[in-house]
């Protein structure tokens, strides 16, 4: 093993990967231009406090996953685990609250989380995000979801699920948290150690837990939608109506809270409804954060946004391309041979197949018959043509039907005609 490798959970990006990132960025720019978003780049390092306060002290991100450091000058900085708090800071710092509302900003850049690396989960990854600041209207939430939905659609994702929920606001969250705390307290012995801790700090975080025993308890937990005040309920209803109008297929997930503390009202996640999609996890997620600008020292400003994980998207595109490549390889017949004389006859027959316009594959460079039949299987050939030593001497060919192994021996000069009748 090489002594120096990338740190755990971090990866080199090569030309092919970078081309994918550039393609995603190009599409995002087109989308941004249409919806009136301007690009922003914030520093990769920010004061730790904006994440501790903003992202939230009770979240896994802040509690366990931040790369923090003390500079020589004594500043406490953190490699950003997400970009929203930096954008919010920049909004106030640049005086953007004086611009016409909503202020729409988009970005693409690296984030860092010290998570346990697994499929779709890295320690350095890129987020592409869209944030709209200054308007409480649910149309903004709708457009945020629409942008990610459209982006993923134009990247070739066909089976998307948009999960949405409303997690209330300062008016109604308290009653829900209380009900949740009471419920989880009554089941505390069935919760994992982490959740027992979470329960003391923020019961919403228990809803985030992926531990099996906590998932069982979660199933009967009080649902936030039953606790919404009228304003939140109306906001959610409007969002759903707008999504319906746009024919965006959504599903309400009352237990969706997301791993960040600042959300109010709308939360959403977009997942690809395939096996690989579920392994990778959500492709994009976000929501409304009406309190964050003020929390970070700015003017009280309602806002909504979301971010997409670029690597997860690329992983799924790669898996799809691989599958398409596999399907592209499909040939109708696959030509196999054993022995020198058979090779010569097969070479000639392969040329005749080309002239007859029959999509054919060959293993002329291979010696073992089973390897050649394996290749025929991999290429999903309907028939394989076998010329063994015996057939080569008698100028014959075995036609083997791949799906059932049925075989027929025909004269070599009749093979093309026979195949044309079959295909
Ligand atoms: P979040 O900031 O947690 O709301 O995540 C937004 C999106 O970023 C997710 O939907 C993922 O696509 C992506 N993401 C989050 N964490 C990671 C990670 N550790 N590795 C790769 N992608 C991630």
CSV table of C-alpha atoms and ligand atoms in Angstrom, one decimal:
chain,number,residue,atom,x,y,z
A,1,UNK,CA,0.0,0.0,0.0
A,2,UNK,CA,1.3,3.5,-0.9
A,3,UNK,CA,2.3,5.5,2.2
A,4,UNK,CA,0.6,8.7,1.1
A,5,UNK,CA,-3.0,8.5,0.0
A,6,UNK,CA,-6.0,10.8,0.1
A,7,UNK,CA,-7.3,11.3,3.6
A,8,UNK,CA,-10.2,8.9,4.4
A,9,UNK,CA,-13.5,9.8,2.7
A,10,UNK,CA,-11.8,12.3,0.3
A,11,UNK,CA,-11.2,11.7,-3.4
A,12,UNK,CA,-9.2,12.9,-6.4
A,13,UNK,CA,-11.4,14.1,-9.2
A,14,UNK,CA,-10.1,13.3,-12.7
A,15,UNK,CA,-10.9,14.7,-16.1
A,16,UNK,CA,-14.0,12.5,-16.6
A,17,UNK,CA,-15.4,13.4,-13.1
A,18,UNK,CA,-14.6,17.1,-13.7
A,19,UNK,CA,-16.4,17.0,-17.0
A,20,UNK,CA,-19.5,15.7,-15.1
A,21,UNK,CA,-19.2,18.5,-12.5
A,22,UNK,CA,-18.8,21.1,-15.3
A,23,UNK,CA,-21.9,19.7,-17.1
A,24,UNK,CA,-23.9,19.9,-13.9
A,25,UNK,CA,-22.7,23.4,-13.3
A,26,UNK,CA,-23.6,24.4,-16.8
A,27,UNK,CA,-27.1,23.1,-16.4
A,28,UNK,CA,-27.4,24.8,-13.0
A,29,UNK,CA,-26.3,28.1,-14.5
A,30,UNK,CA,-28.9,27.9,-17.2
A,31,UNK,CA,-31.5,27.2,-14.5
A,32,UNK,CA,-30.1,30.0,-12.4
A,33,UNK,CA,-30.2,32.5,-15.2
A,34,UNK,CA,-33.8,31.7,-16.0
A,35,UNK,CA,-35.0,32.0,-12.4
A,36,UNK,CA,-32.9,35.0,-11.7
A,37,UNK,CA,-30.2,33.6,-9.3
A,38,UNK,CA,-26.8,35.2,-9.1
A,39,UNK,CA,-23.7,33.2,-8.3
A,40,UNK,CA,-21.9,33.6,-5.0
A,41,UNK,CA,-18.7,32.0,-3.7
A,42,UNK,CA,-18.1,32.2,0.0
A,43,UNK,CA,-14.9,31.2,1.9
A,44,UNK,CA,-14.3,27.5,2.6
A,45,UNK,CA,-13.4,28.5,6.2
A,46,UNK,CA,-15.9,30.4,8.3
A,47,UNK,CA,-16.0,31.3,12.0
A,48,UNK,CA,-17.1,28.1,13.8
A,49,UNK,CA,-19.8,30.1,15.5
A,50,UNK,CA,-22.0,30.5,12.4
A,51,UNK,CA,-22.4,26.7,12.2
A,52,UNK,CA,-22.7,26.2,16.0
A,53,UNK,CA,-25.4,28.8,16.1
A,54,UNK,CA,-26.9,28.3,12.6
A,55,UNK,CA,-26.6,24.7,11.7
A,56,UNK,CA,-27.3,24.0,15.3
A,57,UNK,CA,-25.5,22.7,18.4
A,58,UNK,CA,-27.7,19.6,18.7
A,59,UNK,CA,-27.1,18.4,15.2
A,60,UNK,CA,-24.7,15.5,14.3
A,61,UNK,CA,-23.0,17.9,11.9
A,62,UNK,CA,-21.9,20.3,14.7
A,63,UNK,CA,-21.6,17.8,17.5
A,64,UNK,CA,-19.5,15.2,15.7
A,65,UNK,CA,-18.6,16.1,12.1
A,66,UNK,CA,-16.9,19.5,11.9
A,67,UNK,CA,-13.3,20.0,10.9
A,68,UNK,CA,-12.4,22.9,13.3
A,69,UNK,CA,-9.1,24.6,13.9
A,70,UNK,CA,-7.6,27.5,15.9
A,71,UNK,CA,-5.6,29.8,13.7
A,72,UNK,CA,-2.2,31.3,14.8
A,73,UNK,CA,-4.1,34.5,15.5
A,74,UNK,CA,-6.5,32.6,17.8
A,75,UNK,CA,-9.6,32.6,15.6
A,76,UNK,CA,-11.8,29.5,15.8
A,77,UNK,CA,-12.6,28.5,12.2
A,78,UNK,CA,-14.4,25.5,10.6
A,79,UNK,CA,-14.2,24.0,7.2
A,80,UNK,CA,-17.8,24.6,6.1
A,81,UNK,CA,-20.0,21.5,6.5
A,82,UNK,CA,-22.7,23.2,4.4
A,83,UNK,CA,-22.9,26.5,2.6
A,84,UNK,CA,-26.2,28.1,3.7
A,85,UNK,CA,-24.8,29.8,6.9
A,86,UNK,CA,-22.0,31.3,4.9
A,87,UNK,CA,-24.4,32.7,2.3
A,88,UNK,CA,-26.6,34.1,5.0
A,89,UNK,CA,-23.6,35.7,6.6
A,90,UNK,CA,-22.6,37.2,3.2
A,91,UNK,CA,-26.1,38.5,2.6
A,92,UNK,CA,-26.0,40.6,5.7
A,93,UNK,CA,-22.3,41.5,5.5
A,94,UNK,CA,-22.8,42.8,1.9
A,95,UNK,CA,-26.0,44.7,2.9
A,96,UNK,CA,-28.1,42.7,0.5
A,97,UNK,CA,-31.1,43.3,2.7
A,98,UNK,CA,-31.4,46.6,0.9
A,99,UNK,CA,-31.8,44.9,-2.5
A,100,UNK,CA,-35.2,44.2,-4.1
A,101,UNK,CA,-36.6,40.9,-2.6
A,102,UNK,CA,-36.2,38.1,-3.0
A,103,UNK,CA,-32.4,38.0,-3.2
A,104,UNK,CA,-31.6,34.9,-5.1
A,105,UNK,CA,-28.1,33.3,-4.9
A,106,UNK,CA,-26.6,30.0,-6.1
A,107,UNK,CA,-23.3,28.3,-5.5
A,108,UNK,CA,-21.3,25.2,-6.1
A,109,UNK,CA,-18.3,24.2,-3.9
A,110,UNK,CA,-16.8,21.8,-1.5
A,111,UNK,CA,-18.1,20.9,2.0
A,112,UNK,CA,-16.5,18.9,4.7
A,113,UNK,CA,-18.1,16.5,7.2
A,114,UNK,CA,-16.2,14.0,9.4
A,115,UNK,CA,-18.8,11.3,8.8
A,116,UNK,CA,-18.2,7.5,8.6
A,117,UNK,CA,-17.5,7.1,4.9
A,118,UNK,CA,-19.9,4.8,3.1
A,119,UNK,CA,-21.8,4.8,-0.2
A,120,UNK,CA,-22.7,8.3,-1.2
A,121,UNK,CA,-21.2,9.7,2.1
A,122,UNK,CA,-17.9,11.4,1.9
A,123,UNK,CA,-15.8,13.7,4.1
A,124,UNK,CA,-15.3,16.1,1.3
A,125,UNK,CA,-18.1,16.6,-1.3
A,126,UNK,CA,-19.5,19.3,-3.4
A,127,UNK,CA,-22.8,21.0,-2.8
A,128,UNK,CA,-24.8,22.9,-5.4
A,129,UNK,CA,-27.3,25.2,-3.8
A,130,UNK,CA,-30.0,27.8,-4.5
A,131,UNK,CA,-31.1,30.2,-1.8
A,132,UNK,CA,-33.8,32.9,-1.9
A,133,UNK,CA,-33.9,35.5,0.8
A,134,UNK,CA,-36.5,38.0,1.7
A,135,UNK,CA,-39.9,36.5,1.0
A,136,UNK,CA,-42.1,34.3,3.2
A,137,UNK,CA,-44.4,33.2,0.3
A,138,UNK,CA,-44.8,29.5,-0.4
A,139,UNK,CA,-44.2,30.2,-4.1
A,140,UNK,CA,-40.5,30.5,-3.2
A,141,UNK,CA,-40.5,27.1,-1.5
A,142,UNK,CA,-42.2,25.7,-4.6
A,143,UNK,CA,-39.7,27.2,-7.0
A,144,UNK,CA,-36.8,25.9,-4.8
A,145,UNK,CA,-38.1,22.4,-5.1
A,146,UNK,CA,-38.9,22.9,-8.8
A,147,UNK,CA,-35.3,23.9,-9.6
A,148,UNK,CA,-33.8,20.8,-8.1
A,149,UNK,CA,-36.5,18.6,-9.6
A,150,UNK,CA,-35.9,20.1,-13.1
A,151,UNK,CA,-32.2,19.9,-12.7
A,152,UNK,CA,-32.3,16.3,-11.8
A,153,UNK,CA,-34.8,15.6,-14.6
A,154,UNK,CA,-32.5,17.2,-17.2
A,155,UNK,CA,-29.6,15.1,-15.9
A,156,UNK,CA,-31.6,12.0,-16.8
A,157,UNK,CA,-33.2,11.1,-13.5
A,158,UNK,CA,-36.7,9.7,-14.3
A,159,UNK,CA,-37.8,8.1,-11.1
A,160,UNK,CA,-37.7,10.9,-8.6
A,161,UNK,CA,-39.5,11.1,-5.3
A,162,UNK,CA,-40.0,14.5,-3.7
A,163,UNK,CA,-40.6,14.1,0.0
A,164,UNK,CA,-42.1,17.1,1.7
A,165,UNK,CA,-43.2,18.1,5.2
A,166,UNK,CA,-43.9,21.2,7.3
A,167,UNK,CA,-42.2,21.3,10.6
A,168,UNK,CA,-44.0,24.4,12.0
A,169,UNK,CA,-42.6,27.6,13.3
A,170,UNK,CA,-42.0,29.4,16.6
A,171,UNK,CA,-45.8,29.4,17.2
A,172,UNK,CA,-46.5,25.7,17.0
A,173,UNK,CA,-43.1,23.9,17.2
A,174,UNK,CA,-43.1,24.2,21.0
A,175,UNK,CA,-46.3,22.1,21.5
A,176,UNK,CA,-45.1,19.5,19.0
A,177,UNK,CA,-41.7,19.2,20.7
A,178,UNK,CA,-43.4,18.8,24.1
A,179,UNK,CA,-45.6,16.0,22.8
A,180,UNK,CA,-42.6,14.4,21.1
A,181,UNK,CA,-40.5,14.6,24.3
A,182,UNK,CA,-43.3,13.0,26.4
A,183,UNK,CA,-43.7,10.2,23.9
A,184,UNK,CA,-40.0,9.4,23.6
A,185,UNK,CA,-39.6,9.7,27.4
A,186,UNK,CA,-42.2,7.0,27.8
A,187,UNK,CA,-40.1,4.8,25.5
A,188,UNK,CA,-36.6,5.9,26.6
A,189,UNK,CA,-35.4,2.4,27.4
A,190,UNK,CA,-36.0,1.4,23.7
A,191,UNK,CA,-33.9,4.2,22.3
A,192,UNK,CA,-30.2,4.1,21.4
A,193,UNK,CA,-27.7,5.9,23.7
A,194,UNK,CA,-27.3,8.7,21.2
A,195,UNK,CA,-31.0,9.3,21.1
A,196,UNK,CA,-31.3,9.4,24.9
A,197,UNK,CA,-28.9,12.3,24.7
A,198,UNK,CA,-30.6,13.9,21.7
A,199,UNK,CA,-33.9,13.8,23.7
A,200,UNK,CA,-32.4,16.1,26.3
A,201,UNK,CA,-31.2,18.6,23.7
A,202,UNK,CA,-33.7,18.4,20.8
A,203,UNK,CA,-36.3,15.7,20.5
A,204,UNK,CA,-36.6,16.4,16.7
A,205,UNK,CA,-33.2,14.9,16.3
A,206,UNK,CA,-34.5,11.5,17.4
A,207,UNK,CA,-36.7,11.5,14.3
A,208,UNK,CA,-33.4,11.7,12.3
A,209,UNK,CA,-31.9,8.5,13.8
A,210,UNK,CA,-31.3,5.6,11.5
A,211,UNK,CA,-30.9,3.0,14.3
A,212,UNK,CA,-33.3,0.1,13.8
A,213,UNK,CA,-34.7,0.2,17.4
A,214,UNK,CA,-35.2,3.9,17.2
A,215,UNK,CA,-37.0,3.6,13.9
A,216,UNK,CA,-39.4,1.1,15.5
A,217,UNK,CA,-40.2,3.7,18.3
A,218,UNK,CA,-40.5,6.5,15.7
A,219,UNK,CA,-43.4,4.7,13.9
A,220,UNK,CA,-45.9,5.6,16.6
A,221,UNK,CA,-44.5,9.0,17.5
A,222,UNK,CA,-46.7,12.1,17.3
A,223,UNK,CA,-46.8,13.7,13.9
A,224,UNK,CA,-45.9,17.3,13.4
A,225,UNK,CA,-48.7,17.9,10.9
A,226,UNK,CA,-51.2,17.4,13.7
A,227,UNK,CA,-49.6,20.3,15.6
A,228,UNK,CA,-49.3,23.0,13.0
A,229,UNK,CA,-50.8,26.4,13.7
A,230,UNK,CA,-53.1,27.9,11.1
A,231,UNK,CA,-50.4,30.0,9.4
A,232,UNK,CA,-48.1,27.0,9.0
A,233,UNK,CA,-50.9,24.8,7.9
A,234,UNK,CA,-52.1,27.3,5.2
A,235,UNK,CA,-48.5,27.7,4.0
A,236,UNK,CA,-48.1,24.0,3.6
A,237,UNK,CA,-51.5,23.6,1.9
A,238,UNK,CA,-50.5,26.3,-0.7
A,239,UNK,CA,-47.1,24.6,-1.3
A,240,UNK,CA,-48.8,21.3,-2.0
A,241,UNK,CA,-51.3,23.0,-4.3
A,242,UNK,CA,-48.5,24.7,-6.3
A,243,UNK,CA,-46.6,21.4,-6.5
A,244,UNK,CA,-49.8,19.7,-7.9
A,245,UNK,CA,-50.2,22.5,-10.4
A,246,UNK,CA,-46.7,21.9,-11.6
A,247,UNK,CA,-47.4,18.1,-11.6
A,248,UNK,CA,-44.4,17.5,-9.4
A,249,UNK,CA,-45.0,14.1,-7.8
A,250,UNK,CA,-44.5,14.5,-4.1
A,251,UNK,CA,-45.1,12.4,-1.0
A,252,UNK,CA,-45.7,13.8,2.4
A,253,UNK,CA,-43.3,12.3,5.0
A,254,UNK,CA,-44.4,13.6,8.4
A,255,UNK,CA,-41.2,12.4,10.0
A,256,UNK,CA,-38.9,14.3,7.7
A,257,UNK,CA,-37.1,16.8,9.9
A,258,UNK,CA,-33.6,16.9,8.2
A,259,UNK,CA,-30.3,17.1,10.0
A,260,UNK,CA,-30.1,20.9,10.5
A,261,UNK,CA,-31.7,23.0,13.3
A,262,UNK,CA,-32.7,26.1,11.4
A,263,UNK,CA,-35.6,24.9,9.3
A,264,UNK,CA,-39.0,26.4,9.8
A,265,UNK,CA,-42.2,25.2,7.9
A,266,UNK,CA,-41.2,23.6,4.6
A,267,UNK,CA,-38.6,20.8,4.5
A,268,UNK,CA,-38.0,18.6,1.5
A,269,UNK,CA,-35.7,15.9,0.1
A,270,UNK,CA,-35.4,14.4,-3.4
A,271,UNK,CA,-34.5,10.8,-3.7
A,272,UNK,CA,-34.2,8.5,-6.8
A,273,UNK,CA,-36.6,5.7,-6.5
A,274,UNK,CA,-34.2,2.9,-7.5
A,275,UNK,CA,-32.2,0.4,-5.5
A,276,UNK,CA,-28.9,2.3,-6.1
A,277,UNK,CA,-30.7,5.6,-5.5
A,278,UNK,CA,-31.7,4.4,-2.0
A,279,UNK,CA,-28.2,3.3,-1.3
A,280,UNK,CA,-26.8,6.7,-2.1
A,281,UNK,CA,-29.4,8.6,-0.1
A,282,UNK,CA,-31.1,11.9,-0.8
A,283,UNK,CA,-29.8,13.7,-3.9
A,284,UNK,CA,-31.0,17.1,-2.8
A,285,UNK,CA,-32.6,18.6,0.3
A,286,UNK,CA,-33.6,21.8,1.9
A,287,UNK,CA,-36.3,23.9,3.2
A,288,UNK,CA,-37.4,27.3,4.7
A,289,UNK,CA,-35.2,29.0,7.3
A,290,UNK,CA,-37.1,32.1,8.4
A,291,UNK,CA,-35.1,32.6,11.5
A,292,UNK,CA,-31.5,32.1,10.3
A,293,UNK,CA,-30.6,35.5,9.0
A,294,UNK,CA,-31.6,37.1,12.4
A,295,UNK,CA,-30.0,34.3,14.4
A,296,UNK,CA,-26.7,35.2,12.6
A,297,UNK,CA,-27.0,38.8,13.5
A,298,UNK,CA,-28.8,40.1,10.4
A,299,UNK,CA,-32.2,41.7,9.9
A,300,UNK,CA,-35.2,39.5,10.4
A,301,UNK,CA,-35.5,37.9,6.9
A,302,UNK,CA,-37.6,34.9,5.8
A,303,UNK,CA,-35.7,32.7,3.4
A,304,UNK,CA,-35.8,29.3,1.7
A,305,UNK,CA,-33.2,27.2,-0.1
A,306,UNK,CA,-31.7,23.8,-0.7
A,307,UNK,CA,-28.6,21.9,-1.8
A,308,UNK,CA,-27.8,19.0,-4.0
A,309,UNK,CA,-24.9,16.5,-3.5
A,310,UNK,CA,-22.9,16.6,-6.7
A,311,UNK,CA,-21.0,13.4,-6.0
A,312,UNK,CA,-24.2,11.4,-5.3
A,313,UNK,CA,-25.6,12.7,-8.6
A,314,UNK,CA,-22.5,11.7,-10.5
A,315,UNK,CA,-22.4,8.3,-8.9
A,316,UNK,CA,-25.9,7.6,-10.0
A,317,UNK,CA,-25.3,8.9,-13.5
A,318,UNK,CA,-22.2,6.6,-13.7
A,319,UNK,CA,-24.3,3.6,-12.6
A,320,UNK,CA,-26.9,4.5,-15.3
A,321,UNK,CA,-24.2,4.9,-18.0
A,322,UNK,CA,-22.7,1.5,-17.0
A,323,UNK,CA,-26.1,-0.1,-17.4
A,324,UNK,CA,-26.7,1.6,-20.7
A,325,UNK,CA,-23.3,0.5,-21.9
A,326,UNK,CA,-24.2,-3.1,-20.9
A,327,UNK,CA,-27.4,-2.9,-22.9
A,328,UNK,CA,-25.6,-1.3,-25.8
A,329,UNK,CA,-23.3,-4.3,-26.0
A,330,UNK,CA,-26.2,-6.6,-26.8
A,331,UNK,CA,-25.6,-8.6,-30.0
A,332,UNK,CA,-27.9,-11.0,-31.7
A,333,UNK,CA,-25.4,-13.7,-32.3
A,334,UNK,CA,-22.0,-14.5,-30.8
A,335,UNK,CA,-19.5,-16.4,-32.7
A,336,UNK,CA,-17.3,-19.0,-30.8
A,337,UNK,CA,-14.6,-21.3,-32.0
A,338,UNK,CA,-12.2,-24.0,-30.8
A,339,UNK,CA,-9.0,-24.8,-32.6
A,340,UNK,CA,-6.9,-23.2,-35.4
A,341,UNK,CA,-9.0,-24.4,-38.3
A,342,UNK,CA,-12.2,-23.4,-36.6
A,343,UNK,CA,-10.7,-19.9,-36.0
A,344,UNK,CA,-10.2,-19.4,-39.7
A,345,UNK,CA,-13.7,-20.6,-40.6
A,346,UNK,CA,-15.1,-18.4,-37.9
A,347,UNK,CA,-13.2,-15.4,-39.1
A,348,UNK,CA,-14.7,-15.8,-42.5
A,349,UNK,CA,-18.2,-16.4,-41.1
A,350,UNK,CA,-17.9,-13.2,-39.0
A,351,UNK,CA,-17.3,-11.2,-42.1
A,352,UNK,CA,-20.4,-12.8,-43.7
A,353,UNK,CA,-22.4,-11.9,-40.7
A,354,UNK,CA,-21.3,-8.3,-41.1
A,355,UNK,CA,-22.3,-8.3,-44.7
A,356,UNK,CA,-25.7,-9.8,-43.9
A,357,UNK,CA,-26.2,-7.0,-41.3
A,358,UNK,CA,-26.5,-9.3,-38.4
A,359,UNK,CA,-25.3,-7.7,-35.2
A,360,UNK,CA,-22.6,-10.1,-34.1
A,361,UNK,CA,-20.0,-10.4,-31.4
A,362,UNK,CA,-16.9,-12.6,-31.4
A,363,UNK,CA,-14.3,-14.2,-29.2
A,364,UNK,CA,-11.8,-15.0,-31.9
A,365,UNK,CA,-8.8,-14.1,-29.7
A,366,UNK,CA,-10.1,-16.5,-27.0
A,367,UNK,CA,-9.3,-20.2,-26.7
A,368,UNK,CA,-11.7,-21.5,-24.0
A,369,UNK,CA,-15.2,-22.2,-25.2
A,370,UNK,CA,-16.7,-21.6,-21.8
A,371,UNK,CA,-15.1,-18.1,-21.6
A,372,UNK,CA,-16.6,-17.4,-25.1
A,373,UNK,CA,-20.0,-18.6,-24.0
A,374,UNK,CA,-19.7,-16.5,-20.9
A,375,UNK,CA,-19.0,-13.4,-23.1
A,376,UNK,CA,-22.1,-14.4,-25.2
A,377,UNK,CA,-24.2,-14.3,-22.1
A,378,UNK,CA,-22.7,-11.0,-20.9
A,379,UNK,CA,-23.5,-9.5,-24.3
A,380,UNK,CA,-27.0,-11.0,-24.1
A,381,UNK,CA,-26.7,-12.7,-27.4
A,382,UNK,CA,-29.8,-14.6,-28.5
A,383,UNK,CA,-27.8,-17.2,-30.3
A,384,UNK,CA,-24.2,-18.4,-30.2
A,385,UNK,CA,-22.5,-20.0,-33.2
A,386,UNK,CA,-20.1,-22.7,-32.2
A,387,UNK,CA,-17.4,-24.1,-34.5
A,388,UNK,CA,-15.5,-26.8,-32.8
A,389,UNK,CA,-12.8,-29.0,-34.4
A,390,UNK,CA,-15.4,-31.5,-35.6
A,391,UNK,CA,-17.6,-28.8,-37.2
A,392,UNK,CA,-14.6,-27.2,-38.8
A,393,UNK,CA,-13.7,-30.4,-40.5
A,394,UNK,CA,-17.2,-31.1,-41.7
A,395,UNK,CA,-17.9,-27.4,-42.6
A,396,UNK,CA,-20.8,-27.2,-40.1
A,397,UNK,CA,-21.8,-24.8,-37.3
A,398,UNK,CA,-23.8,-25.4,-34.1
A,399,UNK,CA,-26.5,-22.8,-33.5
A,400,UNK,CA,-27.2,-22.6,-29.8
A,401,UNK,CA,-30.2,-20.8,-28.5
A,402,UNK,CA,-28.8,-19.1,-25.4
A,403,UNK,CA,-32.0,-18.9,-23.3
A,404,UNK,CA,-32.6,-22.7,-23.3
A,405,UNK,CA,-29.4,-24.2,-24.6
A,406,UNK,CA,-31.2,-25.9,-27.5
A,407,UNK,CA,-28.7,-26.7,-30.3
A,408,UNK,CA,-29.0,-27.3,-34.0
A,409,UNK,CA,-26.2,-28.3,-36.4
A,410,UNK,CA,-26.3,-26.6,-39.9
A,411,UNK,CA,-24.0,-26.4,-42.9
A,412,UNK,CA,-21.7,-23.4,-42.7
A,413,UNK,CA,-23.0,-21.9,-46.0
A,414,UNK,CA,-26.6,-22.1,-44.7
A,415,UNK,CA,-26.0,-20.4,-41.4
A,416,UNK,CA,-26.8,-16.9,-42.5
A,417,UNK,CA,-30.1,-17.9,-44.1
A,418,UNK,CA,-31.0,-19.9,-41.0
A,419,UNK,CA,-30.2,-17.0,-38.7
A,420,UNK,CA,-32.2,-14.5,-40.9
A,421,UNK,CA,-35.2,-16.8,-40.4
A,422,UNK,CA,-34.7,-16.9,-36.7
A,423,UNK,CA,-34.0,-13.2,-35.9
B,1,LIG,P1,-27.7,18.6,3.8
B,1,LIG,O1,-26.7,19.7,3.7
B,1,LIG,O2,-27.3,17.6,4.8
B,1,LIG,O3,-29.1,19.0,3.7
B,1,LIG,O4,-27.4,17.8,2.4
B,1,LIG,C1,-27.8,18.2,1.1
B,1,LIG,C2,-27.3,17.2,0.1
B,1,LIG,O5,-25.9,17.1,0.2
B,1,LIG,C3,-27.8,15.8,0.4
B,1,LIG,O6,-29.0,15.6,-0.2
B,1,LIG,C4,-26.7,15.0,-0.3
B,1,LIG,O7,-26.9,14.8,-1.7
B,1,LIG,C5,-25.4,15.8,-0.1
B,1,LIG,N1,-24.6,15.3,1.0
B,1,LIG,C6,-24.8,15.6,2.4
B,1,LIG,N2,-23.8,15.0,3.1
B,1,LIG,C7,-23.0,14.3,2.2
B,1,LIG,C8,-21.8,13.5,2.3
B,1,LIG,N3,-21.3,13.3,3.5
B,1,LIG,N4,-21.3,13.1,1.2
B,1,LIG,C9,-21.8,13.3,0.0
B,1,LIG,N5,-22.9,14.0,-0.2
B,1,LIG,C10,-23.5,14.6,0.9
